[in-house]
Short mmCIF file of C-alpha atoms in Angstrom, two decimals:
data_model
loop_
_atom_site.label_atom_id
_atom_site.label_comp_id
_atom_site.label_asym_id
_atom_site.label_seq_id
_atom_site.Cartn_x
_atom_site.Cartn_y
_atom_site.Cartn_z
CA MET A 1 -0.04 0.06 0.08
CA LEU A 2 2.81 2.29 1.06
CA ILE A 3 4.44 2.01 -2.65
CA THR A 4 1.27 2.28 -4.28
CA SER A 5 0.38 5.74 -2.41
CA LEU A 6 4.22 6.75 -3.20
CA LEU A 7 3.76 6.11 -7.29
CA PRO A 8 2.79 9.72 -8.00
CA MET A 9 5.86 11.19 -6.21
CA LEU A 10 8.02 8.49 -7.54
CA GLU A 11 7.05 9.91 -11.33
CA ARG A 12 8.88 13.24 -10.53
CA TYR A 13 11.56 12.45 -7.57
CA SER A 14 13.63 9.64 -6.03
CA LEU A 15 12.48 9.03 -2.49
CA GLY A 16 14.03 8.33 0.71
CA LEU A 17 12.41 6.84 3.32
CA ASP A 18 12.79 6.66 7.20
CA LEU A 19 10.63 4.61 9.76
CA THR A 20 11.33 5.13 13.08
CA ALA A 21 9.24 3.07 16.19
CA GLY A 22 7.87 5.22 19.07
CA ALA A 23 6.26 3.99 22.22
CA ASP A 24 3.13 2.73 22.39
CA GLY A 25 2.83 1.34 18.66
CA VAL A 26 3.45 4.82 17.15
CA VAL A 27 5.58 5.15 13.99
CA THR A 28 6.65 7.65 12.06
CA VAL A 29 7.40 7.80 8.08
CA THR A 30 9.15 10.34 7.13
CA ILE A 31 9.56 10.62 3.07
CA MET A 32 12.36 12.55 1.75
CA PRO A 33 11.88 13.73 -2.16
CA ARG A 34 14.91 14.27 -3.91
CA LYS A 35 16.19 15.04 -7.47
CA ALA A 36 15.50 11.71 -9.44
CA PRO A 37 18.98 10.83 -11.47
CA GLY A 38 18.73 12.16 -15.22
CA ALA A 39 15.53 13.84 -14.08
CA LYS A 40 15.26 17.02 -16.33
CA HIS A 41 12.96 18.80 -13.27
CA ASP A 42 14.97 20.38 -10.99
CA PRO A 43 12.92 20.46 -7.83
CA LYS A 44 12.91 23.94 -6.06
CA ALA A 45 12.90 23.81 -1.78
CA ALA A 46 9.22 23.52 -1.06
CA GLU A 47 9.15 20.49 -3.26
CA VAL A 48 11.92 18.53 -1.41
CA ARG A 49 10.36 19.42 2.04
CA PRO A 50 10.67 15.95 4.00
CA ILE A 51 6.95 14.43 4.83
CA ALA A 52 6.64 12.89 8.04
CA ILE A 53 3.41 11.02 9.17
CA THR A 54 3.06 10.10 12.83
CA ALA A 55 0.40 7.90 14.11
CA THR A 56 -0.11 3.93 14.92
CA ALA A 57 0.98 1.47 12.14
CA ALA A 58 -2.77 0.67 12.08
CA GLU A 59 -3.60 4.44 11.36
CA ILE A 60 -1.14 4.64 8.86
CA ASP A 61 -2.03 1.61 6.85
CA ALA A 62 -6.02 2.47 6.87
CA GLU A 63 -4.84 6.20 5.99
CA LEU A 64 -2.69 4.72 3.15
CA ALA A 65 -5.73 2.34 1.81
CA LYS A 66 -7.73 5.48 1.09
CA GLY A 67 -5.54 6.30 -1.84
CA ASP A 68 -5.70 9.77 -3.31
CA ALA A 69 -8.16 10.67 -1.00
CA GLY A 70 -6.10 10.01 2.06
CA ALA A 71 -3.64 12.48 3.81
CA LEU A 72 -0.84 11.24 2.08
CA GLY A 73 -2.52 11.05 -1.13
CA GLN A 74 -3.80 14.74 -0.79
CA MET A 75 -0.18 16.18 0.39
CA LEU A 76 1.12 14.51 -2.56
CA ALA A 77 -1.45 16.14 -4.89
CA GLU A 78 -0.93 19.51 -3.32
CA ARG A 79 3.03 19.02 -3.75
CA LYS A 80 2.54 18.32 -7.15
CA SER A 81 0.04 21.23 -7.52
CA LEU A 82 3.08 23.45 -6.02
CA ALA A 83 5.42 22.15 -8.36
CA ASP A 84 3.04 23.04 -11.26
CA GLN A 85 2.32 26.36 -10.02
CA ILE A 86 6.38 27.31 -9.34
CA ALA A 87 7.12 26.04 -12.94
CA GLU A 88 4.17 28.17 -14.59
CA GLN A 89 5.44 31.18 -12.57
CA LEU A 90 9.15 30.87 -13.67
CA ALA A 91 7.77 30.37 -17.08
CA ALA A 92 5.66 33.56 -17.00
CA THR A 93 8.46 35.74 -15.32
CA GLN A 94 11.08 34.80 -17.97
CA HIS A 95 8.22 35.72 -20.82
CA ALA A 96 7.97 38.92 -19.46
CA LYS A 97 11.90 39.49 -19.11
CA THR A 98 11.91 38.42 -22.60
CA ALA A 99 9.00 40.54 -23.80
CA ALA A 100 10.35 43.78 -21.83
CA ALA A 101 13.88 43.21 -23.31
CA LYS A 102 12.35 43.42 -26.95
CA PRO A 103 10.99 46.85 -27.08
CA ALA A 104 14.10 48.17 -24.96
CA ALA A 105 16.59 46.82 -27.88
CA GLY A 106 14.47 48.04 -30.52
CA LYS A 107 14.31 52.05 -29.01
CA LYS A 108 17.11 54.65 -29.67
CA ALA A 109 18.11 56.66 -27.00
CA GLU A 110 16.93 60.34 -27.57
CA PRO A 111 19.59 63.11 -27.22
CA ALA A 112 18.89 65.04 -24.19
CA LYS A 113 17.52 68.47 -24.49
CA ALA A 114 19.54 71.55 -23.79
CA SER A 115 18.47 73.60 -20.78
CA ALA A 116 18.07 77.41 -21.77
CA ASP A 117 20.09 78.11 -18.75
CA PRO A 118 23.56 76.32 -18.39
CA LYS A 119 23.50 76.15 -14.53
CA PHE A 120 20.43 73.81 -14.76
CA SER A 121 21.13 69.87 -15.22
CA PRO A 122 19.04 68.38 -18.26
CA VAL A 123 19.21 64.99 -16.86
CA THR A 124 15.73 63.25 -15.51
CA ASP A 125 14.97 60.20 -13.76
CA ALA A 126 12.21 57.78 -15.24
CA LYS A 127 9.53 60.02 -13.47
CA GLY A 128 10.74 63.07 -15.15
CA ASN A 129 12.48 64.71 -11.86
CA PRO A 130 15.61 66.59 -12.35
CA VAL A 131 18.80 64.70 -11.38
CA GLY A 132 22.18 65.67 -10.80
CA PRO A 133 24.15 68.37 -8.90
CA ASN A 134 22.21 71.15 -10.24
CA ALA A 135 18.73 69.49 -9.84
CA ASN A 136 17.06 71.93 -7.63
CA PRO A 137 17.70 75.53 -8.94
CA PRO A 138 18.54 78.37 -6.72
CA GLN A 139 15.99 80.15 -4.75
CA PRO A 140 16.15 84.03 -5.22
CA ALA A 141 17.50 86.21 -2.30
CA PRO A 142 14.45 87.54 -0.11
CA ALA A 143 13.45 91.10 -0.75
CA ALA A 144 15.25 93.66 1.78
CA PRO A 145 13.15 94.94 4.14
CA VAL A 146 11.51 98.72 3.52
CA ALA A 147 11.77 100.80 6.31
CA ASN A 148 8.80 101.68 8.21
CA GLU A 149 6.83 98.69 6.65
CA PRO A 150 6.10 95.45 8.43
CA ALA A 151 7.85 92.57 7.57
CA SER A 152 5.79 90.24 4.97
CA LEU A 153 5.72 86.39 4.64
CA TRP A 154 5.59 86.87 0.84
CA GLY A 155 8.71 88.44 -0.13
#
């Protein structure tokens, strides 16, 4: 029953098994997925985390008898689903990188527009904000106070 339950994982991985007997008839079965020799699939860290089942031998046998509907079967299905999701995400990311690189390679750099005042930098960032040592133009000096007039906040 154990081997039949593990067949879905054996399609993608090489498996290591560890059986440990505990007190009162409790058994721990640890399944360690690994990359199969010669396999094209390169498993990610989430896929090769060990699976540990701790219960009595009779409970483990009963759960394994449920096949795909049992706990191990569901866990294997989730692992396979996770592996498929990871593969799809990696493919989508690669596709996006390729698509982004194509238009960028076809565009020619536009020459920087000359500023009317040579003290100010014509270089801007991606949002159009000026950058460089002259990015912030100097502010005019405040007007000198005039005798017999109150001070003004507006110049």
